[in-house]
mmCIF file of C-alpha atoms in Angstrom:
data_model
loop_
_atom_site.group_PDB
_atom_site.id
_atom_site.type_symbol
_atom_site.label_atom_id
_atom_site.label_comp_id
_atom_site.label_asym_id
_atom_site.label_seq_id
_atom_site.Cartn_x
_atom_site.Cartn_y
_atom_site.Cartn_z
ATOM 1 C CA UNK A 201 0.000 0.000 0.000
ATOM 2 C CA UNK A 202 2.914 2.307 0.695
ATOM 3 C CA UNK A 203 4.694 1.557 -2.574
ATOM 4 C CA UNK A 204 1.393 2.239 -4.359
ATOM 5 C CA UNK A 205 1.505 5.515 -2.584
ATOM 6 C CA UNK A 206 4.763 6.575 -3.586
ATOM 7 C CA UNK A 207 4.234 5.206 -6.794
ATOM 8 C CA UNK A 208 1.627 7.925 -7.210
ATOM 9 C CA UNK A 209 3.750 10.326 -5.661
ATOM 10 C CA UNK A 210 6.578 10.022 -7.729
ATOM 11 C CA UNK A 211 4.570 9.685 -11.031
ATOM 12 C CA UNK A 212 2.625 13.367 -9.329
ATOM 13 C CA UNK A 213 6.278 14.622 -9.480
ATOM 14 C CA UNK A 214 7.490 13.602 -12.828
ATOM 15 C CA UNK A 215 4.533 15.226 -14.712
ATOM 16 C CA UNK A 216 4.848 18.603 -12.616
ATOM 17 C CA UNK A 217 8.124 18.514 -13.760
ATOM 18 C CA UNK A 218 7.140 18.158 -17.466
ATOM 19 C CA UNK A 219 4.806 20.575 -16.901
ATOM 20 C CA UNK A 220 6.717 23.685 -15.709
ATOM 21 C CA UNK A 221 9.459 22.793 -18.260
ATOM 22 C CA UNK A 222 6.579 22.985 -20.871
ATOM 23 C CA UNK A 223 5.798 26.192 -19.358
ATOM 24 C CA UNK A 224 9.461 28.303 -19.293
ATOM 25 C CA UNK A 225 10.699 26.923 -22.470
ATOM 26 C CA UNK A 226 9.522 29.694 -25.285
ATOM 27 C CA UNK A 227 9.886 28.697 -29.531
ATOM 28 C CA UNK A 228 12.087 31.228 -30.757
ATOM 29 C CA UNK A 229 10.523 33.757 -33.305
ATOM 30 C CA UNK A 230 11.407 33.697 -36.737
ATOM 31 C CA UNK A 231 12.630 37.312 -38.265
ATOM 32 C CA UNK A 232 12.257 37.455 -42.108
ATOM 33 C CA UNK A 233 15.399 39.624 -43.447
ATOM 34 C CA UNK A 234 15.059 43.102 -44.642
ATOM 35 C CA UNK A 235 13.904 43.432 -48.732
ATOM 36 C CA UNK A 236 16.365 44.570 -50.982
ATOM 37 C CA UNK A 237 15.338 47.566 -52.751
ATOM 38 C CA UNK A 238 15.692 48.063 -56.100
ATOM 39 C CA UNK A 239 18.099 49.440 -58.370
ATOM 40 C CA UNK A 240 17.667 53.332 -59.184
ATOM 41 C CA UNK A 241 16.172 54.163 -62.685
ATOM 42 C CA UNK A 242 19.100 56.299 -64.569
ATOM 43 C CA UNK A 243 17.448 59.886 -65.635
ATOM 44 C CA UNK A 244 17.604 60.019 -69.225
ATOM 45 C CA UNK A 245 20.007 63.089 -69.719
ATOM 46 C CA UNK A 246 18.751 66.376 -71.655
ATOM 47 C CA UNK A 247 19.396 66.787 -74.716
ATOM 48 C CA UNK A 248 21.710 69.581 -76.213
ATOM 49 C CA UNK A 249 22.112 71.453 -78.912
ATOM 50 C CA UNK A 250 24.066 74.250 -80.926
ATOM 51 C CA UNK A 251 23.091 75.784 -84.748
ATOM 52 C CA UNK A 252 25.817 78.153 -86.434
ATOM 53 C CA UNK A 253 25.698 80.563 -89.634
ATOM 54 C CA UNK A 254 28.898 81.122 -91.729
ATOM 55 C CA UNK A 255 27.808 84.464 -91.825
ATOM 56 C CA UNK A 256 25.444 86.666 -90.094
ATOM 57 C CA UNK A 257 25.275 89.212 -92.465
ATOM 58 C CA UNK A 258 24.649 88.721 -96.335
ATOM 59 C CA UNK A 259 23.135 90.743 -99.287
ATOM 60 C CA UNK A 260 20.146 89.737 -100.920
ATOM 61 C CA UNK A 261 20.220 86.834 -103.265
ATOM 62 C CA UNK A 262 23.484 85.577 -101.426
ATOM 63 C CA UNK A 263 23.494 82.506 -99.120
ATOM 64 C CA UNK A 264 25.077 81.319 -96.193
ATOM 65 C CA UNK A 265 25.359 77.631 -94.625
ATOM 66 C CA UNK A 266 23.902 76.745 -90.929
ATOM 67 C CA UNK A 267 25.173 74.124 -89.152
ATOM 68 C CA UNK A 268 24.712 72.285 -86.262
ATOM 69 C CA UNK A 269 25.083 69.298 -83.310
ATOM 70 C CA UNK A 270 23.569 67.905 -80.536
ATOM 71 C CA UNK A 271 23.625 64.862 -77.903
ATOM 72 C CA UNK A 272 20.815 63.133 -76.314
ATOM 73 C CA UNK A 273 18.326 63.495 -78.954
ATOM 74 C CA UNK A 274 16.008 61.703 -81.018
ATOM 75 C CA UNK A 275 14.700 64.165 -83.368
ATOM 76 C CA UNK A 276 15.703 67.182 -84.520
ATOM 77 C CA UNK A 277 13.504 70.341 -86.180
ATOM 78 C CA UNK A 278 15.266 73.676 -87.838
ATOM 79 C CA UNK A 279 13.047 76.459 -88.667
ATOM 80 C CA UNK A 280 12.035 77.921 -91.106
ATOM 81 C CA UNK A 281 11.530 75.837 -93.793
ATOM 82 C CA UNK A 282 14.066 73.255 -93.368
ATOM 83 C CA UNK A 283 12.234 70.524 -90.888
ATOM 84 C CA UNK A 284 13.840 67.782 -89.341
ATOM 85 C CA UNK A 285 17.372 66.655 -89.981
ATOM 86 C CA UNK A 286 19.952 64.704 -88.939
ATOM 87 C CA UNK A 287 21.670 64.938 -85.464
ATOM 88 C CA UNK A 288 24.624 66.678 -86.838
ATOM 89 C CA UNK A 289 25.052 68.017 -90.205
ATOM 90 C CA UNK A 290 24.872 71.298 -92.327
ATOM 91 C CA UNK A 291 22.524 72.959 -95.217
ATOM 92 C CA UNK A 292 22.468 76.070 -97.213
ATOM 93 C CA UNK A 293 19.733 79.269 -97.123
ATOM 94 C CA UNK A 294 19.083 82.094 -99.066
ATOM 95 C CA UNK A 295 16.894 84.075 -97.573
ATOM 96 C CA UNK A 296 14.827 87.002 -98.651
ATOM 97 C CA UNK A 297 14.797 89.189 -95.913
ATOM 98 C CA UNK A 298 16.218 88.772 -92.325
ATOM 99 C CA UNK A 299 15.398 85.793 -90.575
ATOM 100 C CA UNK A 300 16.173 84.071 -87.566
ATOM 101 C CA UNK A 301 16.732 80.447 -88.134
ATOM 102 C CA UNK A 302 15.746 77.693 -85.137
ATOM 103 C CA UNK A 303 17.080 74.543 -84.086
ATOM 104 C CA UNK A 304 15.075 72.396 -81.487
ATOM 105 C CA UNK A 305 16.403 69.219 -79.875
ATOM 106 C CA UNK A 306 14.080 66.181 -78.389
ATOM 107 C CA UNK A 307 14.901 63.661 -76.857
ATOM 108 C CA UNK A 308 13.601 61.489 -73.603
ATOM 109 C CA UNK A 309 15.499 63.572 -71.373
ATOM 110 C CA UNK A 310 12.999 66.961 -72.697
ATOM 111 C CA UNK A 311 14.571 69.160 -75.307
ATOM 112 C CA UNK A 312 16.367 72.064 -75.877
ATOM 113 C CA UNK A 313 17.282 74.164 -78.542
ATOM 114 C CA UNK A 314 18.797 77.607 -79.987
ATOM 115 C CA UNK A 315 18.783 79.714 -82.834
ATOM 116 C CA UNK A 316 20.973 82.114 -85.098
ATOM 117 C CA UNK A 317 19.871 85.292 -87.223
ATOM 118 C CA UNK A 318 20.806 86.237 -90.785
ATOM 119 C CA UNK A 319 20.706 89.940 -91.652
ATOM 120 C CA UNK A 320 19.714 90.080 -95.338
ATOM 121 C CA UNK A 321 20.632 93.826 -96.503
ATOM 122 C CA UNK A 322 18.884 95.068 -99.147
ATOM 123 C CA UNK A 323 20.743 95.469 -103.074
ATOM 124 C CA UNK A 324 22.543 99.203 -102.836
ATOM 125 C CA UNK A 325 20.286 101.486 -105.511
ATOM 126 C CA UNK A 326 22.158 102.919 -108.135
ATOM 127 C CA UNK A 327 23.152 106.122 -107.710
ATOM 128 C CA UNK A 328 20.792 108.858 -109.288
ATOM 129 C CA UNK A 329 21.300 109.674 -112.859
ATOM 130 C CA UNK A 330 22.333 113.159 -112.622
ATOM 131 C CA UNK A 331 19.954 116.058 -113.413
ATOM 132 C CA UNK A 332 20.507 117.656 -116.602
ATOM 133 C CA UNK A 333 22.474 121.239 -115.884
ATOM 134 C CA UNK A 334 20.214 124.169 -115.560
ATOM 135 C CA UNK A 335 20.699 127.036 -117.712
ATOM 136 C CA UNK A 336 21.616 130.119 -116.052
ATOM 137 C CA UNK A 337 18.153 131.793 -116.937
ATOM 138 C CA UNK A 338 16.680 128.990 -115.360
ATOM 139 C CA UNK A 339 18.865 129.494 -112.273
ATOM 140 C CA UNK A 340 17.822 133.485 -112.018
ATOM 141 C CA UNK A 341 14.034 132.735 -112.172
ATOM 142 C CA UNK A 342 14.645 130.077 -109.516
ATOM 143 C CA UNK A 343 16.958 132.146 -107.021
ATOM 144 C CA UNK A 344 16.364 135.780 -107.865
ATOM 145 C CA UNK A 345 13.418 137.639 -105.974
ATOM 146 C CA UNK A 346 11.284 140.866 -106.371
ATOM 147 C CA UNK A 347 10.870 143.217 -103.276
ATOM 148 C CA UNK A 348 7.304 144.220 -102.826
ATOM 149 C CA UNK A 349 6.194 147.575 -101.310
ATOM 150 C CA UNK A 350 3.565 149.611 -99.864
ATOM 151 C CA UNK A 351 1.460 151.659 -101.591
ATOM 152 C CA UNK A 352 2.322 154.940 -102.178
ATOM 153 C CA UNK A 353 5.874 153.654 -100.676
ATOM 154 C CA UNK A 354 9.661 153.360 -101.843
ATOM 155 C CA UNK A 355 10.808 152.617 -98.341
ATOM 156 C CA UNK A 356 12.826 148.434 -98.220
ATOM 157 C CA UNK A 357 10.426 146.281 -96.313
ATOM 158 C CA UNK A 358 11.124 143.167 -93.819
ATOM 159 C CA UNK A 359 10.203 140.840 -96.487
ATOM 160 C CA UNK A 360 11.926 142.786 -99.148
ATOM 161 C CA UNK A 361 14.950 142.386 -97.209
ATOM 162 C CA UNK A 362 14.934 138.593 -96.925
ATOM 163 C CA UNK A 363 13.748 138.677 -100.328
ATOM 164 C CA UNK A 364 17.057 140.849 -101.794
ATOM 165 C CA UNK A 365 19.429 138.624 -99.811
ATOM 166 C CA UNK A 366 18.429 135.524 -101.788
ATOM 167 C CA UNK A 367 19.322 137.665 -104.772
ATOM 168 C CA UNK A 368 22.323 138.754 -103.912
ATOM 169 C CA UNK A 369 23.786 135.884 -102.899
ATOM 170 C CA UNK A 370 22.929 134.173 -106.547
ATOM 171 C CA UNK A 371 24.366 137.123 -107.845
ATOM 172 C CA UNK A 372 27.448 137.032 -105.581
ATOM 173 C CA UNK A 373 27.614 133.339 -107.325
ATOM 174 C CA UNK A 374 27.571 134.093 -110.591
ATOM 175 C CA UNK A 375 29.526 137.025 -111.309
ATOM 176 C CA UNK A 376 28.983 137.608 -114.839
ATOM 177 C CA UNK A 377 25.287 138.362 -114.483
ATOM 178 C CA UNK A 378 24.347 142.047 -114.641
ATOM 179 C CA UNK A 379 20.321 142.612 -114.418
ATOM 180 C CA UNK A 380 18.238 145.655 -114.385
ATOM 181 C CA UNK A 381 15.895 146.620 -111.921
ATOM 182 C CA UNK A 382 12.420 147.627 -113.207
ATOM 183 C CA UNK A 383 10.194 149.880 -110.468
ATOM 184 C CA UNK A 384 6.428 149.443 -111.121
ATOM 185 C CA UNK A 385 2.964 150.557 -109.451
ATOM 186 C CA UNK A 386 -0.427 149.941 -109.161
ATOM 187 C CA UNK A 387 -3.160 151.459 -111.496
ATOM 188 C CA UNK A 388 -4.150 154.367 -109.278
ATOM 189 C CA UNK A 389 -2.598 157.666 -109.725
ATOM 190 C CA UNK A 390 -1.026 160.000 -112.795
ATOM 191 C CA UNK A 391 1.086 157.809 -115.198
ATOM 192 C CA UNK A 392 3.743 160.751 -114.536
ATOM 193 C CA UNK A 393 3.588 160.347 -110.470
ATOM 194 C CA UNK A 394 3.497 156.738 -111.191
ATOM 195 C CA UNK A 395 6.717 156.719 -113.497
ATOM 196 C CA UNK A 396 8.954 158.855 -110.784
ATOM 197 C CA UNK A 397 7.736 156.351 -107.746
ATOM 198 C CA UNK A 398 8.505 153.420 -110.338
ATOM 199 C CA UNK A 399 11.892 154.976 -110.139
ATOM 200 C CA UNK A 400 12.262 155.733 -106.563
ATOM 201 C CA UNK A 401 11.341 151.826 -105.773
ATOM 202 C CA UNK A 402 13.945 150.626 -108.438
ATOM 203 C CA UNK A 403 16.681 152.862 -107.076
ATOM 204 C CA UNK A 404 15.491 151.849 -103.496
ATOM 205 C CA UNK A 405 16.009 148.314 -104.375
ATOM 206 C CA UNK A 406 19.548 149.016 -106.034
ATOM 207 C CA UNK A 407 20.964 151.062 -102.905
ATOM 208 C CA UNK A 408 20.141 147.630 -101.029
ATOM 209 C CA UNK A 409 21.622 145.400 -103.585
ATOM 210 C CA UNK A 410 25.145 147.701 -103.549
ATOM 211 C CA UNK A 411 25.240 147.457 -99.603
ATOM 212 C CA UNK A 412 24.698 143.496 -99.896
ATOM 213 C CA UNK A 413 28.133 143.432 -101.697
ATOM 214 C CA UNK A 414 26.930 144.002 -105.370
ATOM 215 C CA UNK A 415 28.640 146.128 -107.717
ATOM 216 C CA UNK A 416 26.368 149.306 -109.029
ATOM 217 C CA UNK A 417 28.093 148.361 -112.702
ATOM 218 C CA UNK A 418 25.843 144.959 -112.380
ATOM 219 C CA UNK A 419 22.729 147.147 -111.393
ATOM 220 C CA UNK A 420 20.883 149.340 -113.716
ATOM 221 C CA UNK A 421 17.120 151.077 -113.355
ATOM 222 C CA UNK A 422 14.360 151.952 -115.096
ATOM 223 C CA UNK A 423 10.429 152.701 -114.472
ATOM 224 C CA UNK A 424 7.294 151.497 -115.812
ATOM 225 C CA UNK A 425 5.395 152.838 -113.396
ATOM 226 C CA UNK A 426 1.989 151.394 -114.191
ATOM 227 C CA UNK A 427 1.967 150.549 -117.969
ATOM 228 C CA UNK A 428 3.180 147.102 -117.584
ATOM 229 C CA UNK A 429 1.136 145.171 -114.605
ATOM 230 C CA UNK A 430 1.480 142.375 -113.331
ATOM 231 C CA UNK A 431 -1.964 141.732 -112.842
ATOM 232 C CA UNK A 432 -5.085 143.962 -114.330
ATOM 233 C CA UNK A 433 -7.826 143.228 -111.293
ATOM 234 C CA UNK A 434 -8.793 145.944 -109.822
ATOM 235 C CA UNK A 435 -8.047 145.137 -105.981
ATOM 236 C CA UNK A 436 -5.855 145.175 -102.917
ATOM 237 C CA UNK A 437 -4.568 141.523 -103.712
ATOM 238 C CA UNK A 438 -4.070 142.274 -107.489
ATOM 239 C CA UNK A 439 -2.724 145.620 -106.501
ATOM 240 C CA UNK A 440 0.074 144.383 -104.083
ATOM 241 C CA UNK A 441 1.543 142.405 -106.949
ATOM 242 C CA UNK A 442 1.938 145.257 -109.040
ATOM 243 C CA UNK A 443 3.709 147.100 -106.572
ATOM 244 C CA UNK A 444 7.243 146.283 -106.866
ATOM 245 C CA UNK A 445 11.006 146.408 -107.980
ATOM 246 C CA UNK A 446 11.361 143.535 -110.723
ATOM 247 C CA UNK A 447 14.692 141.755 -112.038
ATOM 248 C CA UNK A 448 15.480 140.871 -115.716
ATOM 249 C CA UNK A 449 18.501 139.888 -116.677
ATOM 250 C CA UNK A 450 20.573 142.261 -118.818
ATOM 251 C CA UNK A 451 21.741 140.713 -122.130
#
């Protein structure tokens, strides 16, 4: 009965035993290791590209030859009027007027691209043919001018003045004209009162002349007084034109 008893007792013993080894031992955890990442994707490098002219500056129907180069591309464009070409090469232009050529480069990196202008100057014109001489009459109508007066007047006006320094300086030019100076009037008065203030105006008009520089021997006088008008309307405006000291050339 005893050795039943610690039979029991002993068995009791073995299975705590099992039981709190059971209970301390742990299963260790398995660890998965770390992923490799993967290998970084290269960025596809930009493309570049350069255009040149052989000259900038050309006349009109000349020409001049672009050229250019470029990495990293796939297609190329040049502007105007060429379109794509090759990655590297060269063409001629002939443009009509300026123009500023473009080059653009593509490529999976983006693009890029750059130009170059051509100044196109225009043919020189041909000099003017050269005007037939003028004869010296037509010179003296061009350059010599009457002074206009008052009425009733043989006093130089402002105008006058201006007017008898053109004259004198184409006479100063041209040395070998003489003229005569002619005094006339308007229609109103005595043909005899008319004749002596025709004269007094043309010898008005020569006084200036001499202290302008010109020699009396180039300047004679005479008076018409009214007989020879200018203009036969019988008013202020027509009047005014028949008041004055004339030049004609003397031959």
């Amino acid at each position: 009965m005893r050795t039943r008893k610690f039979e029991r007792v002993i068995v009791f013993a073995v299975l705590a035993l099992a039981f709190a080894g059971l209970g301390c031992s742990k299963k260790p955890v398995a660890t998965s290791a770390p992923p490799v990442p993967p290998p970084p994707v290269a960025t596809p490098a930009r493309p570049t590209v350069t255009l040149k002219s052989s000259s900038n500056f050309i006349q009109r129907g000349d020409s001049a030859t672009l050229s250019w180069s470029s990495t990293n591309a796939t297609e190329l464009d040049l502007s105007p009027a060429v379109g794509r070409v090759a990655p590297e090469g060269s063409t001629k232009v002939s443009p009509a007027d300026s123009t500023t050529y473009s080059i653009t480069a593509t490529g999976p990196g983006g693009n890029s691209s750059d130009s170059v202008r051509i100044t196109v100057a225009a043919p020189t014109a041909p000099p003017p043919a050269p005007k037939p001489t003028s004869t010296i009459e037509e010179m003296f109508a061009a350059n010599v001018k009457d002074a206009f007066f008052d009425y009733d007047k043989a006093d130089i006006r402002a105008d006058a003045r201006d007017a008898l320094a053109r004259t004198a300086e184409f006479l100063r030019g041209y040395s070998q004209v003489k003229v005569i100076v002619e005094g006339h009037c308007d229609e109103r008065g005595s043909t005899e009162y008319n004749i002596a203030l025709g004269e007094r105006r043309a010898q008005a008009v020569r006084n200036f002349m001499i202290s302008l520089g010109i020699t009396a021997d180039r300047l004679d006088t005479t008076s018409f007084g009214k007989e020879k008008p200018f203009c036969t309307a019988s008013n202020e405006q027509c009047w005014q034109q028949n008041r004055r000291g004339h030049f004609v050339m003397a031959h």
